[in-house]
Structure formats: C-alpha cells, structure tokens
mmCIF file of C-alpha atoms and ligand atoms in Angstrom:
data_model
loop_
_atom_site.group_PDB
_atom_site.id
_atom_site.type_symbol
_atom_site.label_atom_id
_atom_site.label_comp_id
_atom_site.label_asym_id
_atom_site.label_seq_id
_atom_site.Cartn_x
_atom_site.Cartn_y
_atom_site.Cartn_z
ATOM 1 C CA MET A 289 33.787 -2.998 32.692
ATOM 2 C CA TYR A 290 34.886 -0.255 30.289
ATOM 3 C CA ILE A 291 32.759 2.147 28.332
ATOM 4 C CA GLN A 292 33.945 5.051 26.202
ATOM 5 C CA SER A 293 32.702 8.223 27.679
ATOM 6 C CA LYS A 294 30.474 10.329 25.462
ATOM 7 C CA LEU A 295 31.466 13.447 27.425
ATOM 8 C CA PRO A 296 35.091 12.766 28.349
ATOM 9 C CA ASN A 297 35.975 16.281 29.452
ATOM 10 C CA VAL A 298 32.811 16.961 31.509
ATOM 11 C CA GLY A 299 32.922 16.876 35.325
ATOM 12 C CA THR A 300 30.088 17.730 37.911
ATOM 13 C CA THR A 301 28.138 20.704 37.250
ATOM 14 C CA ILE A 302 29.309 23.828 39.094
ATOM 15 C CA PHE A 303 25.865 24.153 40.659
ATOM 16 C CA THR A 304 26.050 20.863 42.534
ATOM 17 C CA VAL A 305 29.721 21.567 43.511
ATOM 18 C CA MET A 306 28.943 24.936 45.078
ATOM 19 C CA SER A 307 25.760 23.837 46.712
ATOM 20 C CA GLN A 308 27.498 20.856 48.314
ATOM 21 C CA LEU A 309 30.501 23.166 49.479
ATOM 22 C CA ALA A 310 27.816 25.597 50.994
ATOM 23 C CA VAL A 311 26.392 22.686 52.883
ATOM 24 C CA GLU A 312 29.757 21.534 54.182
ATOM 25 C CA HIS A 313 30.703 24.855 55.424
ATOM 26 C CA ASN A 314 27.250 25.973 56.646
ATOM 27 C CA ALA A 315 27.587 28.948 54.202
ATOM 28 C CA VAL A 316 24.703 31.036 52.831
ATOM 29 C CA ASN A 317 24.050 29.700 49.445
ATOM 30 C CA LEU A 318 23.827 32.405 46.782
ATOM 31 C CA GLY A 319 25.347 30.161 44.260
ATOM 32 C CA GLN A 320 22.867 27.667 42.666
ATOM 33 C CA GLY A 321 19.808 29.529 41.244
ATOM 34 C CA PHE A 322 16.778 28.744 43.356
ATOM 35 C CA PRO A 323 14.441 30.699 45.622
ATOM 36 C CA ASP A 324 14.633 30.086 49.353
ATOM 37 C CA PHE A 325 11.160 31.578 49.923
ATOM 38 C CA MET A 326 7.807 29.432 49.797
ATOM 39 C CA MET A 327 5.985 28.921 46.716
ATOM 40 C CA SER A 328 2.177 29.634 46.541
ATOM 41 C CA GLU A 329 0.244 27.719 49.245
ATOM 42 C CA GLU A 330 -2.722 27.719 46.876
ATOM 43 C CA LEU A 331 -0.888 25.995 44.122
ATOM 44 C CA THR A 332 0.552 23.279 46.594
ATOM 45 C CA ASP A 333 -3.040 22.809 47.792
ATOM 46 C CA LEU A 334 -4.207 22.326 44.280
ATOM 47 C CA VAL A 335 -1.609 19.580 43.759
ATOM 48 C CA ALA A 336 -2.808 17.748 46.965
ATOM 49 C CA LYS A 337 -6.446 18.150 45.770
ATOM 50 C CA ALA A 338 -5.560 16.865 42.286
ATOM 51 C CA MET A 339 -4.113 13.667 43.792
ATOM 52 C CA ARG A 340 -7.125 13.323 46.147
ATOM 53 C CA ASP A 341 -9.440 13.693 43.142
ATOM 54 C CA GLY A 342 -7.619 10.830 41.502
ATOM 55 C CA PHE A 343 -5.492 12.551 38.896
ATOM 56 C CA ASN A 344 -2.608 10.068 39.430
ATOM 57 C CA GLN A 345 -2.344 8.158 36.183
ATOM 58 C CA TYR A 346 -0.491 9.136 32.939
ATOM 59 C CA ALA A 347 -1.443 12.584 31.417
ATOM 60 C CA HIS A 348 -1.615 12.970 27.728
ATOM 61 C CA MET A 349 1.859 12.402 26.181
ATOM 62 C CA ASN A 350 2.093 16.030 24.965
ATOM 63 C CA GLY A 351 0.951 17.396 28.283
ATOM 64 C CA LEU A 352 -2.453 17.788 29.972
ATOM 65 C CA PRO A 353 -4.771 19.353 27.240
ATOM 66 C CA LEU A 354 -6.363 21.963 29.564
ATOM 67 C CA LEU A 355 -2.836 23.146 30.547
ATOM 68 C CA ARG A 356 -1.845 23.439 26.854
ATOM 69 C CA GLU A 357 -4.993 25.347 26.202
ATOM 70 C CA ARG A 358 -4.382 27.738 29.001
ATOM 71 C CA LEU A 359 -0.679 28.198 27.947
ATOM 72 C CA SER A 360 -1.882 29.067 24.437
ATOM 73 C CA GLU A 361 -4.187 31.748 26.062
ATOM 74 C CA LYS A 362 -1.407 33.017 28.199
ATOM 75 C CA VAL A 363 0.984 33.524 25.311
ATOM 76 C CA ALA A 364 -1.740 34.992 23.072
ATOM 77 C CA GLN A 365 -2.243 37.784 25.660
ATOM 78 C CA LEU A 366 1.472 38.191 26.533
ATOM 79 C CA TYR A 367 2.959 38.028 23.017
ATOM 80 C CA GLN A 368 0.079 38.481 20.619
ATOM 81 C CA ILE A 369 0.499 35.193 18.818
ATOM 82 C CA ASN A 370 -1.766 32.177 18.058
ATOM 83 C CA ILE A 371 -0.283 28.985 19.214
ATOM 84 C CA HIS A 372 -2.163 25.873 18.618
ATOM 85 C CA PRO A 373 -2.270 23.764 21.849
ATOM 86 C CA ASP A 374 -2.582 20.368 20.025
ATOM 87 C CA THR A 375 0.251 20.932 17.648
ATOM 88 C CA GLN A 376 2.628 23.591 19.068
ATOM 89 C CA ILE A 377 3.088 22.985 22.810
ATOM 90 C CA THR A 378 4.622 20.130 24.630
ATOM 91 C CA VAL A 379 4.960 19.949 28.484
ATOM 92 C CA THR A 380 8.315 18.741 29.474
ATOM 93 C CA PRO A 381 10.172 17.677 32.743
ATOM 94 C CA GLY A 382 11.773 21.071 32.960
ATOM 95 C CA GLY A 383 13.286 23.624 30.584
ATOM 96 C CA THR A 384 16.626 21.887 30.542
ATOM 97 C CA TYR A 385 15.004 18.725 29.102
ATOM 98 C CA ALA A 386 13.227 20.821 26.536
ATOM 99 C CA ILE A 387 16.502 22.322 25.264
ATOM 100 C CA TYR A 388 18.202 18.845 25.188
ATOM 101 C CA THR A 389 15.174 17.379 23.282
ATOM 102 C CA ALA A 390 15.196 20.250 20.727
ATOM 103 C CA LEU A 391 18.832 19.802 20.066
ATOM 104 C CA THR A 392 18.477 15.959 19.890
ATOM 105 C CA THR A 393 15.588 16.484 17.264
ATOM 106 C CA VAL A 394 17.506 18.507 14.941
ATOM 107 C CA LEU A 395 21.301 17.829 15.093
ATOM 108 C CA GLN A 396 23.106 15.510 12.749
ATOM 109 C CA PRO A 397 26.736 14.658 13.232
ATOM 110 C CA GLY A 398 28.946 17.664 12.496
ATOM 111 C CA ASP A 399 26.171 20.176 12.480
ATOM 112 C CA GLU A 400 27.410 23.506 14.010
ATOM 113 C CA VAL A 401 25.554 25.372 16.879
ATOM 114 C CA ILE A 402 26.342 28.970 17.601
ATOM 115 C CA VAL A 403 26.383 29.383 21.448
ATOM 116 C CA PHE A 404 27.173 32.598 23.240
ATOM 117 C CA GLU A 405 29.380 32.351 26.315
ATOM 118 C CA PRO A 406 29.133 32.629 29.134
ATOM 119 C CA ALA A 407 26.498 30.013 28.437
ATOM 120 C CA TYR A 408 24.218 28.029 30.708
ATOM 121 C CA ASP A 409 26.342 24.889 31.527
ATOM 122 C CA SER A 410 24.102 22.335 29.922
ATOM 123 C CA TYR A 411 24.167 23.818 26.303
ATOM 124 C CA ILE A 412 27.517 22.586 25.040
ATOM 125 C CA PRO A 413 27.475 19.120 26.567
ATOM 126 C CA ASN A 414 23.896 18.875 25.079
ATOM 127 C CA ILE A 415 25.278 19.817 21.632
ATOM 128 C CA GLU A 416 28.303 17.573 21.834
ATOM 129 C CA VAL A 417 26.471 14.489 23.152
ATOM 130 C CA ASN A 418 24.281 14.766 20.022
ATOM 131 C CA GLY A 419 27.246 14.856 17.587
ATOM 132 C CA GLY A 420 27.039 18.556 17.060
ATOM 133 C CA VAL A 421 29.748 21.111 17.223
ATOM 134 C CA ALA A 422 29.539 24.186 19.524
ATOM 135 C CA VAL A 423 30.804 27.369 17.778
ATOM 136 C CA ARG A 424 31.503 29.508 20.794
ATOM 137 C CA ILE A 425 31.227 33.133 20.602
ATOM 138 C CA ALA A 426 32.048 35.362 23.650
ATOM 139 C CA LEU A 427 29.424 37.998 24.763
ATOM 140 C CA GLN A 428 31.152 41.352 24.931
ATOM 141 C CA TYR A 429 32.506 42.111 28.513
ATOM 142 C CA PRO A 430 31.283 43.783 30.583
ATOM 143 C CA ASP A 431 27.653 44.404 29.249
ATOM 144 C CA TYR A 432 27.515 40.980 27.819
ATOM 145 C CA SER A 433 25.960 42.105 24.488
ATOM 146 C CA ILE A 434 26.067 39.874 21.286
ATOM 147 C CA PRO A 435 28.856 40.768 18.797
ATOM 148 C CA TRP A 436 26.685 40.269 15.721
ATOM 149 C CA ASP A 437 29.447 40.868 13.265
ATOM 150 C CA GLU A 438 31.310 37.964 14.792
ATOM 151 C CA VAL A 439 28.097 35.867 14.445
ATOM 152 C CA ARG A 440 27.998 36.703 10.742
ATOM 153 C CA ALA A 441 31.741 35.955 10.291
ATOM 154 C CA LYS A 442 31.324 32.421 12.035
ATOM 155 C CA LEU A 443 28.388 31.251 9.813
ATOM 156 C CA THR A 444 29.059 28.323 7.694
ATOM 157 C CA SER A 445 27.159 25.863 5.462
ATOM 158 C CA LYS A 446 27.036 23.532 8.479
ATOM 159 C CA THR A 447 25.422 26.235 10.902
ATOM 160 C CA ARG A 448 22.213 24.465 11.991
ATOM 161 C CA VAL A 449 21.110 26.285 15.222
ATOM 162 C CA ILE A 450 21.775 29.585 16.938
ATOM 163 C CA MET A 451 20.995 29.521 20.681
ATOM 164 C CA ILE A 452 19.798 32.615 22.415
ATOM 165 C CA ASN A 453 18.970 33.089 26.144
ATOM 166 C CA SER A 454 17.154 36.164 27.501
ATOM 167 C CA PRO A 455 17.041 37.135 30.214
ATOM 168 C CA HIS A 456 20.406 35.563 30.469
ATOM 169 C CA ASN A 457 22.019 33.134 32.880
ATOM 170 C CA PRO A 458 24.644 33.857 34.321
ATOM 171 C CA THR A 459 24.880 37.548 33.470
ATOM 172 C CA GLY A 460 21.236 38.813 33.654
ATOM 173 C CA SER A 461 21.710 40.670 30.346
ATOM 174 C CA VAL A 462 18.614 40.956 28.117
ATOM 175 C CA LEU A 463 18.175 41.045 24.403
ATOM 176 C CA SER A 464 16.911 44.349 22.731
ATOM 177 C CA GLU A 465 14.743 44.892 19.797
ATOM 178 C CA GLN A 466 17.782 45.702 17.771
ATOM 179 C CA ASP A 467 19.179 42.194 18.671
ATOM 180 C CA ILE A 468 16.052 40.590 17.123
ATOM 181 C CA VAL A 469 16.526 42.741 14.120
ATOM 182 C CA GLU A 470 20.054 41.404 13.746
ATOM 183 C CA LEU A 471 19.054 37.845 14.359
ATOM 184 C CA ARG A 472 16.375 38.137 11.747
ATOM 185 C CA SER A 473 18.703 39.565 9.215
ATOM 186 C CA ILE A 474 21.074 36.602 9.714
ATOM 187 C CA VAL A 475 18.542 33.745 9.518
ATOM 188 C CA THR A 476 16.163 34.953 6.873
ATOM 189 C CA ASN A 477 16.419 32.882 3.699
ATOM 190 C CA THR A 478 18.653 30.363 5.440
ATOM 191 C CA ASN A 479 17.998 26.872 6.946
ATOM 192 C CA ILE A 480 19.273 28.061 10.355
ATOM 193 C CA LEU A 481 17.020 27.281 13.360
ATOM 194 C CA ILE A 482 16.772 29.224 16.567
ATOM 195 C CA LEU A 483 16.792 27.664 20.132
ATOM 196 C CA SER A 484 15.318 30.403 22.446
ATOM 197 C CA ASP A 485 15.863 29.736 26.113
ATOM 198 C CA GLU A 486 13.282 31.934 27.695
ATOM 199 C CA VAL A 487 12.919 30.300 31.286
ATOM 200 C CA TYR A 488 13.388 33.807 32.888
ATOM 201 C CA GLU A 489 10.782 35.509 30.693
ATOM 202 C CA HIS A 490 8.896 37.032 33.635
ATOM 203 C CA LEU A 491 12.087 37.996 35.517
ATOM 204 C CA ILE A 492 12.846 41.257 33.661
ATOM 205 C CA TYR A 493 13.296 44.573 35.323
ATOM 206 C CA ASP A 494 13.661 48.272 34.970
ATOM 207 C CA GLY A 495 10.635 48.651 32.733
ATOM 208 C CA ILE A 496 12.198 46.597 29.922
ATOM 209 C CA THR A 497 10.106 44.438 27.602
ATOM 210 C CA HIS A 498 10.978 40.778 27.179
ATOM 211 C CA GLN A 499 11.791 40.220 23.544
ATOM 212 C CA SER A 500 10.313 36.807 23.130
ATOM 213 C CA ILE A 501 10.629 34.905 19.999
ATOM 214 C CA LEU A 502 6.955 34.369 20.251
ATOM 215 C CA ARG A 503 6.364 38.008 19.343
ATOM 216 C CA HIS A 504 7.569 37.187 15.799
ATOM 217 C CA ALA A 505 5.584 34.647 13.773
ATOM 218 C CA ASP A 506 8.256 34.549 11.096
ATOM 219 C CA LEU A 507 11.027 33.652 13.605
ATOM 220 C CA LEU A 508 8.918 31.112 15.433
ATOM 221 C CA GLU A 509 8.644 29.227 12.100
ATOM 222 C CA ARG A 510 12.231 28.103 12.590
ATOM 223 C CA SER A 511 12.417 28.099 16.469
ATOM 224 C CA PHE A 512 12.023 26.010 19.584
ATOM 225 C CA VAL A 513 11.213 28.248 22.543
ATOM 226 C CA CYS A 514 11.760 26.857 25.995
ATOM 227 C CA PHE A 515 10.110 27.701 29.331
ATOM 228 C CA SER A 516 10.120 26.436 32.953
ATOM 229 C CA PHE A 517 7.327 26.492 35.511
ATOM 230 C CA GLY A 518 10.013 26.119 38.276
ATOM 231 C CA LYS A 519 11.134 29.743 37.523
ATOM 232 C CA THR A 520 7.692 31.220 37.244
ATOM 233 C CA TYR A 521 6.106 29.485 40.336
ATOM 234 C CA HIS A 522 9.211 29.436 42.665
ATOM 235 C CA CYS A 523 9.391 25.567 42.460
ATOM 236 C CA THR A 524 12.513 24.705 40.821
ATOM 237 C CA GLY A 525 12.235 21.110 42.298
ATOM 238 C CA TRP A 526 9.177 20.323 40.360
ATOM 239 C CA LYS A 527 11.152 20.144 37.176
ATOM 240 C CA LEU A 528 8.299 21.044 34.803
ATOM 241 C CA GLY A 529 8.407 23.249 31.751
ATOM 242 C CA TYR A 530 7.345 23.257 28.187
ATOM 243 C CA CYS A 531 8.386 23.933 24.641
ATOM 244 C CA ILE A 532 6.680 25.807 21.896
ATOM 245 C CA ALA A 533 7.461 25.377 18.194
ATOM 246 C CA SER A 534 5.990 25.365 14.774
ATOM 247 C CA PRO A 535 3.755 22.277 14.057
ATOM 248 C CA SER A 536 6.342 20.731 11.861
ATOM 249 C CA LEU A 537 9.271 21.019 14.297
ATOM 250 C CA MET A 538 7.116 20.075 17.154
ATOM 251 C CA ALA A 539 6.080 16.934 15.336
ATOM 252 C CA GLU A 540 9.656 15.756 15.186
ATOM 253 C CA PHE A 541 10.395 16.899 18.852
ATOM 254 C CA ARG A 542 7.575 14.767 20.057
ATOM 255 C CA LYS A 543 8.983 11.720 18.268
ATOM 256 C CA ILE A 544 12.061 12.126 20.523
ATOM 257 C CA HIS A 545 10.000 13.116 23.617
ATOM 258 C CA GLN A 546 7.715 10.101 23.529
ATOM 259 C CA PHE A 547 10.504 7.548 23.834
ATOM 260 C CA ASN A 548 12.328 9.386 26.426
ATOM 261 C CA CYS A 549 10.020 10.921 29.087
ATOM 262 C CA PHE A 550 6.638 10.197 27.338
ATOM 263 C CA THR A 551 4.668 12.266 29.810
ATOM 264 C CA CYS A 552 4.915 14.445 32.921
ATOM 265 C CA ASP A 553 3.680 14.564 36.420
ATOM 266 C CA THR A 554 -0.114 14.536 36.204
ATOM 267 C CA PRO A 555 -1.235 16.208 39.558
ATOM 268 C CA LYS A 556 1.121 19.184 39.044
ATOM 269 C CA GLN A 557 -0.171 19.678 35.493
ATOM 270 C CA VAL A 558 -3.714 19.687 36.844
ATOM 271 C CA ALA A 559 -2.792 22.190 39.516
ATOM 272 C CA LEU A 560 -0.961 24.458 37.141
ATOM 273 C CA ALA A 561 -3.883 24.445 34.688
ATOM 274 C CA ALA A 562 -6.119 25.864 37.432
ATOM 275 C CA HIS A 563 -3.563 28.268 38.863
ATOM 276 C CA ILE A 564 -2.272 29.748 35.633
ATOM 277 C CA THR A 565 -5.476 31.674 35.231
ATOM 278 C CA HIS A 566 -4.319 33.942 38.136
ATOM 279 C CA LYS A 567 -2.262 36.281 35.719
ATOM 280 C CA GLU A 568 -1.378 38.410 38.773
ATOM 281 C CA ALA A 569 0.990 35.463 39.937
ATOM 282 C CA TYR A 570 3.269 35.999 36.902
ATOM 283 C CA LEU A 571 2.613 39.557 36.134
ATOM 284 C CA SER A 572 3.791 40.634 39.482
ATOM 285 C CA LEU A 573 7.014 38.574 39.403
ATOM 286 C CA GLY A 574 9.253 41.321 37.834
ATOM 287 C CA THR A 575 8.259 43.753 40.483
ATOM 288 C CA MET A 576 8.690 41.250 43.329
ATOM 289 C CA LEU A 577 12.220 40.201 42.176
ATOM 290 C CA GLN A 578 13.342 43.676 41.129
ATOM 291 C CA GLU A 579 12.727 44.633 44.700
ATOM 292 C CA LYS A 580 14.978 41.820 45.801
ATOM 293 C CA ARG A 581 17.591 42.697 43.284
ATOM 294 C CA ASP A 582 17.541 46.441 44.452
ATOM 295 C CA TYR A 583 17.812 45.516 47.938
ATOM 296 C CA PHE A 584 20.688 43.195 47.381
ATOM 297 C CA ARG A 585 22.394 45.803 45.075
ATOM 298 C CA SER A 586 21.938 48.257 48.039
ATOM 299 C CA LEU A 587 23.678 45.786 50.326
ATOM 300 C CA MET A 588 26.439 44.943 47.951
ATOM 301 C CA ALA A 589 27.336 48.592 47.736
ATOM 302 C CA ASN A 590 28.787 48.217 51.250
ATOM 303 C CA THR A 591 31.205 45.616 50.054
ATOM 304 C CA ALA A 592 34.321 45.884 47.833
ATOM 305 C CA PHE A 593 32.716 44.068 44.927
ATOM 306 C CA LYS A 594 31.929 46.139 41.761
ATOM 307 C CA LEU A 595 28.464 45.700 40.208
ATOM 308 C CA ILE A 596 28.100 44.786 36.519
ATOM 309 C CA PRO A 597 24.582 46.162 36.011
ATOM 310 C CA SER A 598 21.960 44.027 34.362
ATOM 311 C CA HIS A 599 18.219 43.908 33.950
ATOM 312 C CA GLY A 600 16.990 40.336 34.340
ATOM 313 C CA SER A 601 16.995 36.681 35.758
ATOM 314 C CA TYR A 602 17.819 35.457 39.232
ATOM 315 C CA PHE A 603 21.321 36.751 39.068
ATOM 316 C CA GLU A 604 23.640 39.637 39.287
ATOM 317 C CA CYS A 605 27.376 39.556 38.495
ATOM 318 C CA TYR A 606 30.019 41.363 40.480
ATOM 319 C CA SER A 607 33.630 41.999 39.396
ATOM 320 C CA PHE A 608 36.491 41.378 41.948
ATOM 321 C CA GLU A 609 39.094 43.003 39.826
ATOM 322 C CA GLY A 610 41.744 44.498 41.903
ATOM 323 C CA LEU A 611 40.534 42.732 45.021
ATOM 324 C CA SER A 612 42.140 39.338 44.577
ATOM 325 C CA ASN A 613 44.539 37.553 42.261
ATOM 326 C CA LEU A 614 42.826 34.241 42.747
ATOM 327 C CA ALA A 615 41.093 32.450 39.933
ATOM 328 C CA ASP A 616 37.355 32.983 40.170
ATOM 329 C CA LYS A 617 36.821 29.374 41.034
ATOM 330 C CA ASP A 618 39.312 29.549 43.878
ATOM 331 C CA LEU A 619 37.843 32.802 45.172
ATOM 332 C CA ALA A 620 34.399 31.258 45.184
ATOM 333 C CA ILE A 621 35.802 28.416 47.258
ATOM 334 C CA TYR A 622 37.685 30.790 49.528
ATOM 335 C CA LEU A 623 34.529 32.952 50.170
ATOM 336 C CA THR A 624 32.389 29.956 50.843
ATOM 337 C CA LYS A 625 34.992 28.610 53.460
ATOM 338 C CA HIS A 626 36.054 31.786 55.030
ATOM 339 C CA HIS A 627 33.269 34.419 54.523
ATOM 340 C CA GLY A 628 30.285 32.007 54.724
ATOM 341 C CA VAL A 629 28.947 32.802 51.309
ATOM 342 C CA ALA A 630 28.670 30.530 48.266
ATOM 343 C CA THR A 631 28.532 32.070 44.812
ATOM 344 C CA VAL A 632 29.189 30.721 41.279
ATOM 345 C CA PRO A 633 32.371 31.587 39.355
ATOM 346 C CA VAL A 634 31.441 32.828 35.862
ATOM 347 C CA SER A 635 34.402 30.993 34.264
ATOM 348 C CA ALA A 636 32.309 27.853 34.806
ATOM 349 C CA PHE A 637 30.120 29.010 31.883
ATOM 350 C CA TYR A 638 32.918 29.127 29.444
ATOM 351 C CA LYS A 639 34.341 25.946 27.756
ATOM 352 C CA ASP A 640 37.885 27.324 27.998
ATOM 353 C CA SER A 641 37.237 28.649 31.709
ATOM 354 C CA THR A 642 37.778 32.449 30.525
ATOM 355 C CA ASP A 643 38.186 34.236 33.864
ATOM 356 C CA ASN A 644 37.139 37.913 33.757
ATOM 357 C CA GLN A 645 37.229 38.001 37.590
ATOM 358 C CA VAL A 646 33.397 37.811 38.007
ATOM 359 C CA LEU A 647 31.172 35.983 40.456
ATOM 360 C CA ARG A 648 27.470 35.332 40.030
ATOM 361 C CA PHE A 649 25.261 35.893 42.968
ATOM 362 C CA CYS A 650 21.599 34.690 43.150
ATOM 363 C CA PHE A 651 19.403 37.293 44.839
ATOM 364 C CA ALA A 652 16.149 35.239 44.745
ATOM 365 C CA LYS A 653 16.349 34.939 48.427
ATOM 366 C CA GLN A 654 14.514 36.061 51.638
ATOM 367 C CA LYS A 655 15.584 39.394 53.097
ATOM 368 C CA ASN A 656 17.361 37.926 56.105
ATOM 369 C CA THR A 657 19.292 35.475 53.823
ATOM 370 C CA LEU A 658 20.583 38.322 51.849
ATOM 371 C CA ASP A 659 21.435 40.253 55.053
ATOM 372 C CA LYS A 660 23.308 37.351 56.414
ATOM 373 C CA ALA A 661 25.381 36.985 53.172
ATOM 374 C CA ILE A 662 26.412 40.582 53.397
ATOM 375 C CA GLU A 663 27.482 40.224 56.886
ATOM 376 C CA GLY A 664 30.095 37.693 55.598
ATOM 377 C CA LEU A 665 31.002 39.691 52.413
ATOM 378 C CA VAL A 666 31.637 43.221 53.924
ATOM 379 C CA SER A 667 34.772 41.878 55.599
ATOM 380 C CA PHE A 668 36.296 40.689 52.269
ATOM 381 C CA LYS A 669 38.764 43.472 51.281
ATOM 382 C CA ALA A 670 41.661 43.783 48.793
HETATM 383 N N1 LIG B 190 17.981 27.541 31.161
HETATM 384 C C1 LIG B 190 18.519 28.327 31.994
HETATM 385 C C2 LIG B 190 19.286 29.477 31.500
HETATM 386 C C3 LIG B 190 18.361 28.128 33.423
HETATM 387 O O1 LIG B 190 19.078 28.919 34.292
HETATM 388 C C4 LIG B 190 17.471 27.010 33.891
HETATM 389 C C5 LIG B 190 17.405 26.825 35.292
HETATM 390 N N2 LIG B 190 18.129 25.790 35.796
HETATM 391 C C6 LIG B 190 16.952 26.246 32.813
HETATM 392 C C7 LIG B 190 17.207 26.462 31.526
HETATM 393 C C8 LIG B 190 16.151 24.933 33.177
HETATM 394 O O2 LIG B 190 15.268 24.977 34.158
HETATM 395 P P1 LIG B 190 14.561 23.626 34.653
HETATM 396 O O3 LIG B 190 15.131 22.596 33.791
HETATM 397 O O4 LIG B 190 14.939 23.575 36.027
HETATM 398 O O5 LIG B 190 13.133 23.964 34.336
HETATM 399 N N1 LIG B 191 19.506 27.330 36.810
HETATM 400 C C1 LIG B 191 20.103 27.230 38.108
HETATM 401 C C2 LIG B 191 21.420 28.042 38.073
HETATM 402 O O1 LIG B 191 21.834 28.381 37.023
HETATM 403 C C3 LIG B 191 20.321 25.895 38.578
HETATM 404 C C4 LIG B 191 20.370 24.787 37.654
HETATM 405 C C5 LIG B 191 20.992 23.546 38.093
HETATM 406 O O2 LIG B 191 21.278 23.299 39.265
HETATM 407 N N2 LIG B 191 21.230 22.588 37.250
HETATM 408 O O3 LIG B 191 21.984 28.102 38.998
#
C-alpha cells in the first residue's frame, strides 16, 4: 500500500535515538530530558487511592473540575491573573499535545508561524502537518537571546503565530521583562497570536522571575499558554498537562480536543487536584534543581567542555569548540559509545542542522548518576 507522507523529511526524534543508543551501550543517559529520581510518594499514593475509591471512569472533557479550579487558584497566586476554570483551562495529555492542539486550532494552509531555533523538536513538524509555514529565526549564539529586529523584519500579512518558550529547551535561556516589552510592541494592534510553551515555569534559577504570559492580561487575550505536570511533579511518563487561553480561543481549542483525546486519565487528575494544594512542592523546585545544576557545573569544570551559562530548564549546554572536529551528532554518538555518556546534539533542534559545536546535557539526575557521567567525560580531551 502507498500513502503520501505528511512529513516526508521527518525521521525518528533525537530523544528516542539517543536514549536507545544509551541503552545499547549501557551509557549514562544525560540526553533525553527526564528525572531519574523518584516522584512524590504521597502523589503516587493518591493515585492508588483514587483508583480504589472508584475514580476510574471518564473525567469531564475539559479536565476534572476540581483540578481546573485549583489550577486557577494556583495561577492567581503566582501570576496575579483571574483565569476562569470553566472557560479558560483544558487538561491535556501532556504539554506537547497542548501545543499541537493549539496550532491545529488556529492554522490555515499557508499561515506563517515564527519559530526560534534551536526549537523543541515537535514545533516545526506540528506547524507543517497543519499546513503552516515555519518562519525560522536563529536565537543569537551564544546567549540564545531573541533578535527582535529580525522578528520585525520577518513579519508578513500571513504571520499568524509567534511561538515562545521560556525557560527554553534545549538552551536553558530565559526571557526577560524587556523581551515581553518587545513582543508586546510587535503584536499590539495586529492579528498575531502567541503560543507560549511554559512547561519549565518552575525550573528557573539564580533569583530570576519567570516571565509568564499569564502576568499580562492583554497578551493572554491572544495566547495559548501550555504547561506540563510531568515537569512539575517529576513524572514525565504520566503525560499530563494543560493549556490556558482566553475564552474565545479556548472554545475553538476544545472543538479539536474533544474529537482527538476527549478526556484525560481520571485517577491522576483526582490525585493532582489534592496534591496541588501543597505549594511547597512546586515552590521548592527551583532551589532543588538549581542545586543539581550547580553540582553538575562544578563537576563539568573538571572536563574540557566549555559552559554556555543559562538560567532555567532541565538542561545546560556545553561547547566543544576546539576539542573535536566531529559534527555534534557524531560526537554525541562517539561519547555514548566510548565515554559512556549520552547527550543530545543541539543541531537536532535546527531544521537545517546548524552545528555550533554544542551538546545539551540533562542535569535532572541523582548525584551518583552525575558523578558517574563525569567519570566518563573527564577522559575526553582535544
Ligand atoms: N515543551 C518542551 C520545551 C519540552 O521540553 C517538553 C518536554 N518534553 C514539552 C513541551 C512537553 O512535555 P509533555 O508533553 O511531556 O508534557
Ligand atoms: N522534553 C524532553 C527533552 O527535551 C523529552 C521529550 C521527548 O522525549 N519527546 O529531552
């Protein structure tokens, strides 16, 4: 049988490729972004309890009402905004799905979407499968900041969405207040929407404040803001997240959602609705992960890799300029096979495979995992 591929140039995601290679070579996996430490026992107990208590049938299509109410309370406290739980929040099977659904909701064939590269690898295929055109703009190496003048220069009558992601995957860069000022000056009085990927909202370090779109009621009017419980509660395998938008955008989002996923895992939503009241669980995340980042940084200082400093996410990027002439993808494979450490080559986050000789390392790991990785990396020299 023959079908015409909707994504003819797309292969297998780099996360799967590197994780598989790590398994094959018994390497420490600092590639794919997931914690290797346990999630909260209290939260897993709450899931078991929810199942025993009989919460095993379909939850409300838009998400368990109590969970949406508590999310509304959470964002009111964090970002000083009133979000209506009935009309503005939808629980989704992960942040990735929320992003895909938002793009499917708004894109018409030929619509342009501004995407900053390196970009999380689902963004461009999500745009293209929906008939959109990705207008790619490179973040400025090495601080990975947004070149706003270039954004202005690339606006056309077809620009439909600007996608932002802070804290950023893969670079860990974060948006500043000035970035929000620039964004606002570009979109005001236009029909341009914003898709804000904020799955790492709590993973921000060095005393910096997360610049959520939810802090700005005027920007939220034109935005879909996407979150992931997997990142907040160390359970990436749960694949649960949510999207927040204005009532009119959310009404359209739900038309797509209802015929795709319809509703998400009930017992986990019941458990999260109870657990989310423990603010400490998410308010302490930045400190906990910054400790890991700082520990990893101190270990990496003993290797030949050069840090590209950043302030958020699960990741830090390191340059291998002057150490190897290999393409970053080849070096990532070499390090996995010969030094027992899997990473992710940052060229995988550029459609044209731009190679700045940078590797991404996930530091959301136990201390002994990071120690073991460094044992392998110190012997890598020019
Ligand atoms: N966006 C970014 C930038 C991510 O790193 C992730 C994590 N995979 C997601 C979205 C989506 O997370 P999930 O679908 O696992 O909730
Ligand atoms: N977000 C994680 C990463 O960037 C993994 C996502 C995935 O495997 N699709 O590594």
